[in-house]
């Protein structure tokens, strides 16, 4: 029933209503010529109309009821129209602007009923000697004027209500868009975290296994493996810290991998003991959009990580073809992992029990408008992706 208002709004409404009653009361008392009954009715009507004005925003429905009560008291005591009646316009405005759906329509009905009641109240005493044309004409004019005045106050409130609803809808849309953007950002950071951690751990595990077996027979190889582990772990730690900083502070994206970082990625894989063959034909003819560079890097990073984990040390073939409108890439390696989906099977479904790697690669491709397929071809696992060159800008 009562709307939530700020303390400032409540104080303003009460002060305005009090000042209105104090200003209207002297004028209305002068109209009553200080008759005791008229004076009592004038004070009561002024208090009721002032109270309705004070309640107009906090409780529009109650304000409308109080205003009608003031009008009934005024008519019951045969009071003529007075200054306090001006409060009715503010109340009708509030019913349309701030009232509930029921109060909104009650305010509209009050404009018509109020105009009719005013006309009857003013002209009923003039009908004792019969109705004349001039009386009827004047009554119609008063009815139309009253309906116009009351209806105008209600209409202005309805327009304000429309503006308030539009502002609320816009604010709700902005909140929804902000939440969607935040969720998208969380998903992106989670995807980056997976790419960084999974790849780095795969390299570390491969190097650690190699160092363990070589420690007795080839100390130099073991030392080299430990150095690779240290370098990889430090790089991963730096990337993870950057991603965590984005989560904490919601700051702008940090530096992202580009095509220039692919050689370092290849070096990490080769350092893990994998025979990596890379074929780039044709090479990029010009500047590649940043989004496409990031997608190519992350897809290759995840595909090579899977090759480290499931390839049993077998050679890995990487092919990149930079055409004018697209880039085509493929990663092929032998696999010993059970349950790898066959070619043509949706890789996301087949990989779901083992993780989100293929799903993440497909999402990377889709973000720049491309496609990605992954599956088994004979004894090999093949990842193929096609990314539009113009889709990353």
Short mmCIF file of C-alpha atoms in Angstrom, two decimals:
data_model
loop_
_atom_site.label_atom_id
_atom_site.label_comp_id
_atom_site.label_asym_id
_atom_site.label_seq_id
_atom_site.Cartn_x
_atom_site.Cartn_y
_atom_site.Cartn_z
CA UNK A 1 0.00 0.00 0.00
CA UNK A 2 2.82 2.39 0.87
CA UNK A 3 5.62 3.04 -1.60
CA UNK A 4 9.19 3.24 -0.40
CA UNK A 5 10.39 6.85 -0.46
CA UNK A 6 13.62 8.41 0.66
CA UNK A 7 13.67 10.52 3.79
CA UNK A 8 14.15 13.63 1.67
CA UNK A 9 11.07 12.82 -0.42
CA UNK A 10 8.97 12.26 2.70
CA UNK A 11 10.10 15.54 4.26
CA UNK A 12 9.42 17.45 1.04
CA UNK A 13 5.90 16.00 0.69
CA UNK A 14 4.99 16.75 4.31
CA UNK A 15 6.39 20.30 4.19
CA UNK A 16 4.65 21.06 0.89
CA UNK A 17 1.34 19.72 2.22
CA UNK A 18 1.70 21.72 5.45
CA UNK A 19 2.48 24.95 3.61
CA UNK A 20 -0.42 24.33 1.23
CA UNK A 21 -2.86 23.91 4.15
CA UNK A 22 -1.53 27.02 5.90
CA UNK A 23 -1.92 29.11 2.74
CA UNK A 24 -5.32 27.70 1.71
CA UNK A 25 -6.93 27.91 5.17
CA UNK A 26 -7.08 31.77 5.48
CA UNK A 27 -8.60 32.11 2.00
CA UNK A 28 -11.21 29.42 2.64
CA UNK A 29 -12.11 30.87 6.06
CA UNK A 30 -12.77 34.24 4.48
CA UNK A 31 -15.16 32.58 2.05
CA UNK A 32 -17.11 31.12 4.98
CA UNK A 33 -17.40 34.50 6.68
CA UNK A 34 -16.29 32.98 10.02
CA UNK A 35 -19.55 31.06 10.52
CA UNK A 36 -18.90 28.42 13.23
CA UNK A 37 -20.11 25.49 11.16
CA UNK A 38 -18.43 26.81 8.02
CA UNK A 39 -15.24 27.43 9.93
CA UNK A 40 -15.22 23.87 11.27
CA UNK A 41 -15.90 22.45 7.82
CA UNK A 42 -13.23 24.66 6.28
CA UNK A 43 -10.59 23.49 8.74
CA UNK A 44 -11.59 19.85 8.31
CA UNK A 45 -11.56 20.06 4.51
CA UNK A 46 -8.19 21.84 4.53
CA UNK A 47 -6.73 19.15 6.81
CA UNK A 48 -8.09 16.32 4.67
CA UNK A 49 -6.90 17.83 1.40
CA UNK A 50 -3.50 18.64 2.95
CA UNK A 51 -3.26 15.07 4.22
CA UNK A 52 -4.12 13.72 0.77
CA UNK A 53 -1.41 15.91 -0.72
CA UNK A 54 1.12 14.63 1.83
CA UNK A 55 0.24 11.00 0.99
CA UNK A 56 0.13 11.40 -2.78
CA UNK A 57 3.50 9.75 -3.48
CA UNK A 58 3.78 7.43 -0.47
CA UNK A 59 0.27 5.96 -0.87
CA UNK A 60 -1.55 7.23 -3.99
CA UNK A 61 -4.57 5.00 -3.39
CA UNK A 62 -4.99 6.19 0.20
CA UNK A 63 -4.45 9.79 -0.92
CA UNK A 64 -7.29 9.42 -3.44
CA UNK A 65 -9.57 8.04 -0.72
CA UNK A 66 -8.74 10.90 1.65
CA UNK A 67 -9.35 13.44 -1.12
CA UNK A 68 -12.78 11.95 -1.81
CA UNK A 69 -13.50 12.07 1.93
CA UNK A 70 -12.60 15.78 1.93
CA UNK A 71 -14.92 16.39 -1.03
CA UNK A 72 -17.79 14.57 0.70
CA UNK A 73 -17.28 16.60 3.90
CA UNK A 74 -17.24 19.78 1.82
CA UNK A 75 -20.50 18.92 0.10
CA UNK A 76 -22.12 17.69 3.33
CA UNK A 77 -21.45 21.07 4.95
CA UNK A 78 -22.58 22.94 1.85
CA UNK A 79 -19.18 24.49 1.38
CA UNK A 80 -18.54 26.20 -1.96
CA UNK A 81 -15.46 25.26 -4.03
CA UNK A 82 -12.36 26.43 -2.18
CA UNK A 83 -8.61 26.82 -2.46
CA UNK A 84 -8.05 23.46 -0.72
CA UNK A 85 -9.66 21.70 -3.70
CA UNK A 86 -6.53 22.41 -5.74
CA UNK A 87 -4.93 19.46 -3.92
CA UNK A 88 -7.17 17.16 -5.99
CA UNK A 89 -5.07 17.86 -9.08
CA UNK A 90 -1.89 16.76 -7.31
CA UNK A 91 -3.60 13.61 -6.05
CA UNK A 92 -4.92 12.65 -9.50
CA UNK A 93 -1.45 13.23 -10.96
CA UNK A 94 0.06 10.91 -8.33
CA UNK A 95 -2.49 8.13 -8.90
CA UNK A 96 -1.50 8.00 -12.56
CA UNK A 97 2.24 8.46 -12.03
CA UNK A 98 2.92 6.30 -8.95
CA UNK A 99 -0.21 4.26 -8.19
CA UNK A 100 -0.77 0.55 -8.64
CA UNK A 101 -2.72 -0.68 -11.63
CA UNK A 102 -5.98 -0.51 -9.67
CA UNK A 103 -5.20 2.98 -8.34
CA UNK A 104 -4.23 4.09 -11.86
CA UNK A 105 -7.67 3.24 -13.24
CA UNK A 106 -9.42 4.50 -10.10
CA UNK A 107 -7.79 7.88 -10.72
CA UNK A 108 -9.06 7.90 -14.31
CA UNK A 109 -12.58 7.03 -13.15
CA UNK A 110 -12.38 9.81 -10.56
CA UNK A 111 -11.80 12.40 -13.27
CA UNK A 112 -15.16 11.60 -14.89
CA UNK A 113 -17.07 10.99 -11.65
CA UNK A 114 -15.53 14.07 -10.07
CA UNK A 115 -16.53 16.30 -13.00
CA UNK A 116 -20.07 14.96 -12.83
CA UNK A 117 -20.30 15.42 -9.05
CA UNK A 118 -18.97 18.98 -9.28
CA UNK A 119 -21.53 19.87 -11.94
CA UNK A 120 -24.44 18.37 -10.04
CA UNK A 121 -23.34 19.95 -6.75
CA UNK A 122 -23.10 23.41 -8.27
CA UNK A 123 -26.19 23.38 -10.47
CA UNK A 124 -28.67 21.17 -8.57
CA UNK A 125 -29.91 24.15 -6.45
CA UNK A 126 -30.58 26.09 -9.66
CA UNK A 127 -33.03 23.51 -10.99
CA UNK A 128 -35.76 24.24 -8.40
CA UNK A 129 -37.40 26.74 -10.73
CA UNK A 130 -36.92 24.54 -13.79
CA UNK A 131 -34.15 24.13 -16.30
CA UNK A 132 -33.39 26.87 -18.78
CA UNK A 133 -31.26 26.66 -21.86
CA UNK A 134 -28.65 28.97 -20.36
CA UNK A 135 -28.46 26.83 -17.20
CA UNK A 136 -27.99 23.64 -19.19
CA UNK A 137 -25.38 25.28 -21.41
CA UNK A 138 -23.49 26.63 -18.43
CA UNK A 139 -23.65 23.26 -16.66
CA UNK A 140 -22.25 21.48 -19.72
CA UNK A 141 -19.45 24.03 -19.98
CA UNK A 142 -18.57 23.58 -16.31
CA UNK A 143 -18.67 19.79 -16.68
CA UNK A 144 -16.35 19.90 -19.69
CA UNK A 145 -14.00 22.34 -17.97
CA UNK A 146 -13.88 20.21 -14.83
CA UNK A 147 -13.31 17.06 -16.86
CA UNK A 148 -10.56 18.74 -18.85
CA UNK A 149 -8.78 20.07 -15.75
CA UNK A 150 -8.98 16.83 -13.80
CA UNK A 151 -8.20 14.74 -16.87
CA UNK A 152 -5.16 16.90 -17.70
CA UNK A 153 -3.67 16.31 -14.25
CA UNK A 154 -4.22 12.56 -14.60
CA UNK A 155 -2.83 12.50 -18.17
CA UNK A 156 0.37 14.28 -17.15
CA UNK A 157 0.81 11.69 -14.41
CA UNK A 158 0.26 8.88 -16.93
CA UNK A 159 2.97 10.33 -19.17
CA UNK A 160 5.35 10.51 -16.21
CA UNK A 161 4.47 6.89 -15.37
CA UNK A 162 5.43 5.87 -18.90
CA UNK A 163 8.76 7.65 -18.53
CA UNK A 164 9.41 5.97 -15.18
CA UNK A 165 8.62 2.54 -16.60
CA UNK A 166 10.90 3.17 -19.59
CA UNK A 167 13.72 4.24 -17.27
CA UNK A 168 13.23 1.16 -15.08
CA UNK A 169 13.21 -1.12 -18.11
CA UNK A 170 16.36 0.52 -19.42
CA UNK A 171 18.04 0.13 -16.03
CA UNK A 172 16.98 -3.54 -15.85
CA UNK A 173 18.34 -4.09 -19.36
CA UNK A 174 21.64 -2.47 -18.40
CA UNK A 175 21.87 -4.69 -15.32
CA UNK A 176 21.12 -7.77 -17.41
CA UNK A 177 23.72 -6.76 -20.00
CA UNK A 178 26.28 -6.12 -17.27
CA UNK A 179 25.60 -9.53 -15.73
CA UNK A 180 25.88 -11.18 -19.15
CA UNK A 181 29.15 -9.36 -19.81
CA UNK A 182 30.48 -10.40 -16.39
CA UNK A 183 29.50 -14.02 -17.03
CA UNK A 184 31.16 -13.88 -20.45
CA UNK A 185 34.29 -12.44 -18.86
CA UNK A 186 34.33 -15.16 -16.20
CA UNK A 187 33.97 -17.79 -18.91
CA UNK A 188 36.80 -16.25 -20.91
CA UNK A 189 39.11 -16.13 -17.89
CA UNK A 190 38.21 -19.71 -16.97
CA UNK A 191 39.00 -20.77 -20.53
CA UNK A 192 42.33 -18.93 -20.45
CA UNK A 193 43.11 -20.44 -17.05
CA UNK A 194 42.43 -23.91 -18.39
CA UNK A 195 44.64 -23.32 -21.44
CA UNK A 196 47.52 -21.93 -19.40
CA UNK A 197 47.43 -24.46 -16.56
CA UNK A 198 46.73 -27.55 -18.65
CA UNK A 199 49.49 -26.82 -21.16
CA UNK A 200 52.07 -25.84 -18.55
CA UNK A 201 51.37 -28.86 -16.37
CA UNK A 202 51.58 -31.18 -19.37
CA UNK A 203 55.03 -29.78 -20.22
CA UNK A 204 56.15 -29.96 -16.58
CA UNK A 205 54.96 -33.57 -16.21
CA UNK A 206 56.68 -34.64 -19.43
CA UNK A 207 59.92 -32.93 -18.42
CA UNK A 208 59.76 -34.34 -14.88
CA UNK A 209 59.33 -37.88 -16.21
CA UNK A 210 62.26 -37.39 -18.60
CA UNK A 211 64.47 -35.96 -15.87
CA UNK A 212 63.66 -38.85 -13.55
CA UNK A 213 64.72 -41.46 -16.12
CA UNK A 214 67.78 -39.49 -17.29
CA UNK A 215 69.06 -38.48 -13.86
CA UNK A 216 71.31 -41.54 -13.51
CA UNK A 217 72.57 -41.97 -17.08
CA UNK A 218 72.57 -38.40 -18.42
CA UNK A 219 72.86 -35.70 -15.72
CA UNK A 220 73.06 -32.93 -18.35
CA UNK A 221 69.72 -33.96 -19.86
CA UNK A 222 68.18 -34.04 -16.40
CA UNK A 223 69.50 -30.54 -15.65
CA UNK A 224 68.11 -29.27 -18.98
CA UNK A 225 64.72 -30.80 -18.20
CA UNK A 226 64.69 -29.18 -14.77
CA UNK A 227 65.51 -25.84 -16.39
CA UNK A 228 62.59 -26.24 -18.78
CA UNK A 229 60.34 -27.11 -15.85
CA UNK A 230 61.45 -23.97 -14.02
CA UNK A 231 60.92 -21.71 -17.06
CA UNK A 232 57.52 -23.19 -17.87
CA UNK A 233 56.32 -23.02 -14.28
CA UNK A 234 57.39 -19.37 -13.96
CA UNK A 235 55.62 -18.43 -17.17
CA UNK A 236 52.48 -20.25 -16.05
CA UNK A 237 52.61 -18.56 -12.66
CA UNK A 238 52.87 -15.15 -14.33
CA UNK A 239 49.87 -15.90 -16.57
CA UNK A 240 47.81 -17.20 -13.65
CA UNK A 241 48.61 -14.11 -11.58
CA UNK A 242 47.49 -11.89 -14.45
CA UNK A 243 44.20 -13.78 -14.79
CA UNK A 244 43.57 -13.66 -11.04
CA UNK A 245 44.24 -9.91 -11.06
CA UNK A 246 41.56 -9.51 -13.72
CA UNK A 247 39.13 -11.44 -11.52
CA UNK A 248 39.91 -9.33 -8.45
CA UNK A 249 40.05 -5.89 -10.02
CA UNK A 250 37.98 -6.29 -13.19
CA UNK A 251 40.70 -4.41 -15.01
CA UNK A 252 41.28 -4.35 -18.73
CA UNK A 253 42.61 -7.46 -20.40
CA UNK A 254 46.31 -8.07 -19.94
CA UNK A 255 48.63 -8.83 -22.86
CA UNK A 256 47.40 -11.82 -24.86
CA UNK A 257 49.47 -14.31 -26.88
CA UNK A 258 50.05 -13.54 -30.57
CA UNK A 259 51.55 -15.40 -33.53
CA UNK A 260 54.96 -14.23 -32.38
CA UNK A 261 54.57 -16.44 -29.29
CA UNK A 262 54.03 -19.64 -31.32
CA UNK A 263 57.76 -20.35 -31.58
CA UNK A 264 58.02 -20.35 -27.77
CA UNK A 265 55.05 -22.72 -27.63
CA UNK A 266 56.69 -25.03 -30.17
CA UNK A 267 59.93 -24.89 -28.20
CA UNK A 268 58.18 -25.96 -25.00
CA UNK A 269 56.67 -28.97 -26.78
CA UNK A 270 59.97 -29.96 -28.36
CA UNK A 271 61.72 -29.54 -24.99
CA UNK A 272 59.26 -32.09 -23.60
CA UNK A 273 60.71 -34.66 -26.02
CA UNK A 274 58.05 -34.49 -28.74
CA UNK A 275 59.08 -34.52 -32.40
CA UNK A 276 57.08 -31.54 -33.64
CA UNK A 277 56.81 -30.85 -37.36
CA UNK A 278 55.35 -27.46 -38.31
CA UNK A 279 54.33 -26.58 -41.86
CA UNK A 280 53.17 -23.02 -42.63
CA UNK A 281 52.09 -22.70 -46.27
CA UNK A 282 51.18 -20.08 -47.28
CA UNK A 283 52.41 -17.66 -44.63
CA UNK A 284 50.31 -14.67 -43.49
CA UNK A 285 50.29 -12.02 -46.23
CA UNK A 286 49.54 -9.09 -43.91
CA UNK A 287 48.47 -8.07 -40.44
CA UNK A 288 46.25 -10.70 -38.81
CA UNK A 289 43.40 -9.53 -36.52
CA UNK A 290 44.21 -9.84 -32.83
CA UNK A 291 41.22 -12.09 -32.14
CA UNK A 292 42.30 -14.55 -34.82
CA UNK A 293 45.89 -14.58 -33.53
CA UNK A 294 44.65 -15.38 -30.02
CA UNK A 295 42.30 -18.10 -31.30
CA UNK A 296 45.07 -19.75 -33.35
CA UNK A 297 47.46 -19.69 -30.40
CA UNK A 298 44.97 -21.10 -27.88
CA UNK A 299 43.72 -23.83 -30.24
CA UNK A 300 47.27 -24.94 -31.00
CA UNK A 301 48.15 -24.73 -27.31
CA UNK A 302 45.27 -27.00 -26.31
CA UNK A 303 45.79 -29.42 -29.22
CA UNK A 304 49.51 -29.76 -28.42
CA UNK A 305 48.69 -30.19 -24.74
CA UNK A 306 46.40 -33.11 -25.64
CA UNK A 307 49.18 -34.54 -27.79
CA UNK A 308 51.56 -34.36 -24.81
CA UNK A 309 49.07 -36.07 -22.53
CA UNK A 310 47.75 -38.77 -24.86
CA UNK A 311 50.27 -39.07 -27.67
CA UNK A 312 52.75 -41.37 -25.89
CA UNK A 313 55.67 -39.35 -27.24
CA UNK A 314 54.69 -39.87 -30.90
CA UNK A 315 55.49 -37.18 -33.48
CA UNK A 316 53.02 -34.33 -33.93
CA UNK A 317 52.26 -32.61 -37.23
CA UNK A 318 51.03 -29.00 -37.27
CA UNK A 319 49.85 -27.39 -40.51
CA UNK A 320 48.88 -23.73 -40.96
CA UNK A 321 47.56 -22.28 -44.23
CA UNK A 322 47.02 -18.52 -44.26
CA UNK A 323 44.70 -17.65 -47.14
CA UNK A 324 43.38 -14.20 -48.01
CA UNK A 325 40.04 -14.72 -46.26
CA UNK A 326 40.72 -17.51 -43.77
CA UNK A 327 43.29 -19.54 -41.92
CA UNK A 328 43.15 -23.33 -41.86
CA UNK A 329 45.01 -25.25 -39.19
CA UNK A 330 45.33 -28.88 -38.28
CA UNK A 331 47.12 -30.85 -35.58
CA UNK A 332 47.64 -34.60 -36.05
CA UNK A 333 49.17 -37.03 -33.57
CA UNK A 334 49.00 -40.68 -32.64
CA UNK A 335 46.89 -41.35 -29.59
CA UNK A 336 46.72 -44.06 -27.00
CA UNK A 337 43.83 -42.51 -25.04
CA UNK A 338 40.77 -44.76 -24.77
CA UNK A 339 37.39 -43.46 -25.76
CA UNK A 340 38.67 -40.87 -28.23
CA UNK A 341 35.76 -40.15 -30.57
CA UNK A 342 35.92 -41.34 -34.13
CA UNK A 343 36.09 -38.91 -37.00
CA UNK A 344 32.78 -37.23 -37.64
CA UNK A 345 31.56 -37.72 -34.09
CA UNK A 346 30.93 -34.45 -32.23
CA UNK A 347 34.13 -34.08 -30.30
CA UNK A 348 32.48 -32.13 -27.52
CA UNK A 349 30.30 -35.11 -26.68
CA UNK A 350 33.13 -37.64 -26.87
CA UNK A 351 35.51 -35.49 -24.84
CA UNK A 352 33.07 -34.45 -22.15
CA UNK A 353 33.94 -37.23 -19.69
CA UNK A 354 37.68 -36.37 -19.95
CA UNK A 355 37.50 -32.61 -19.68
CA UNK A 356 36.70 -29.43 -21.56
CA UNK A 357 39.65 -29.27 -23.96
CA UNK A 358 37.85 -29.87 -27.26
CA UNK A 359 34.86 -27.85 -26.08
CA UNK A 360 37.19 -24.95 -25.28
CA UNK A 361 38.87 -25.17 -28.70
CA UNK A 362 35.50 -25.16 -30.43
CA UNK A 363 34.43 -22.12 -28.39
CA UNK A 364 37.66 -20.36 -29.38
CA UNK A 365 36.88 -20.96 -33.04
CA UNK A 366 33.27 -19.89 -32.71
CA UNK A 367 34.23 -16.63 -31.00
CA UNK A 368 35.85 -15.45 -34.25
CA UNK A 369 33.17 -16.95 -36.48
CA UNK A 370 35.05 -20.14 -37.35
CA UNK A 371 34.51 -23.87 -37.03
CA UNK A 372 36.46 -26.72 -35.45
CA UNK A 373 36.24 -30.50 -35.73
CA UNK A 374 38.19 -33.03 -33.69
CA UNK A 375 38.15 -36.81 -33.84
CA UNK A 376 40.02 -40.02 -34.54
CA UNK A 377 41.18 -40.91 -38.02
CA UNK A 378 42.61 -44.39 -37.92
CA UNK A 379 45.15 -44.39 -35.10
CA UNK A 380 45.58 -40.63 -35.11
CA UNK A 381 43.68 -37.87 -33.38
CA UNK A 382 43.16 -34.87 -35.65
CA UNK A 383 42.06 -31.35 -34.85
CA UNK A 384 41.00 -29.20 -37.80
CA UNK A 385 39.84 -25.58 -37.63
CA UNK A 386 38.91 -22.91 -40.14
CA UNK A 387 38.89 -19.30 -38.93
CA UNK A 388 37.81 -16.32 -41.07
CA UNK A 389 40.51 -13.66 -41.24
CA UNK A 390 37.96 -10.84 -40.99
CA UNK A 391 36.06 -12.38 -38.07
CA UNK A 392 38.42 -11.32 -35.32
CA UNK A 393 38.25 -7.55 -35.76
#
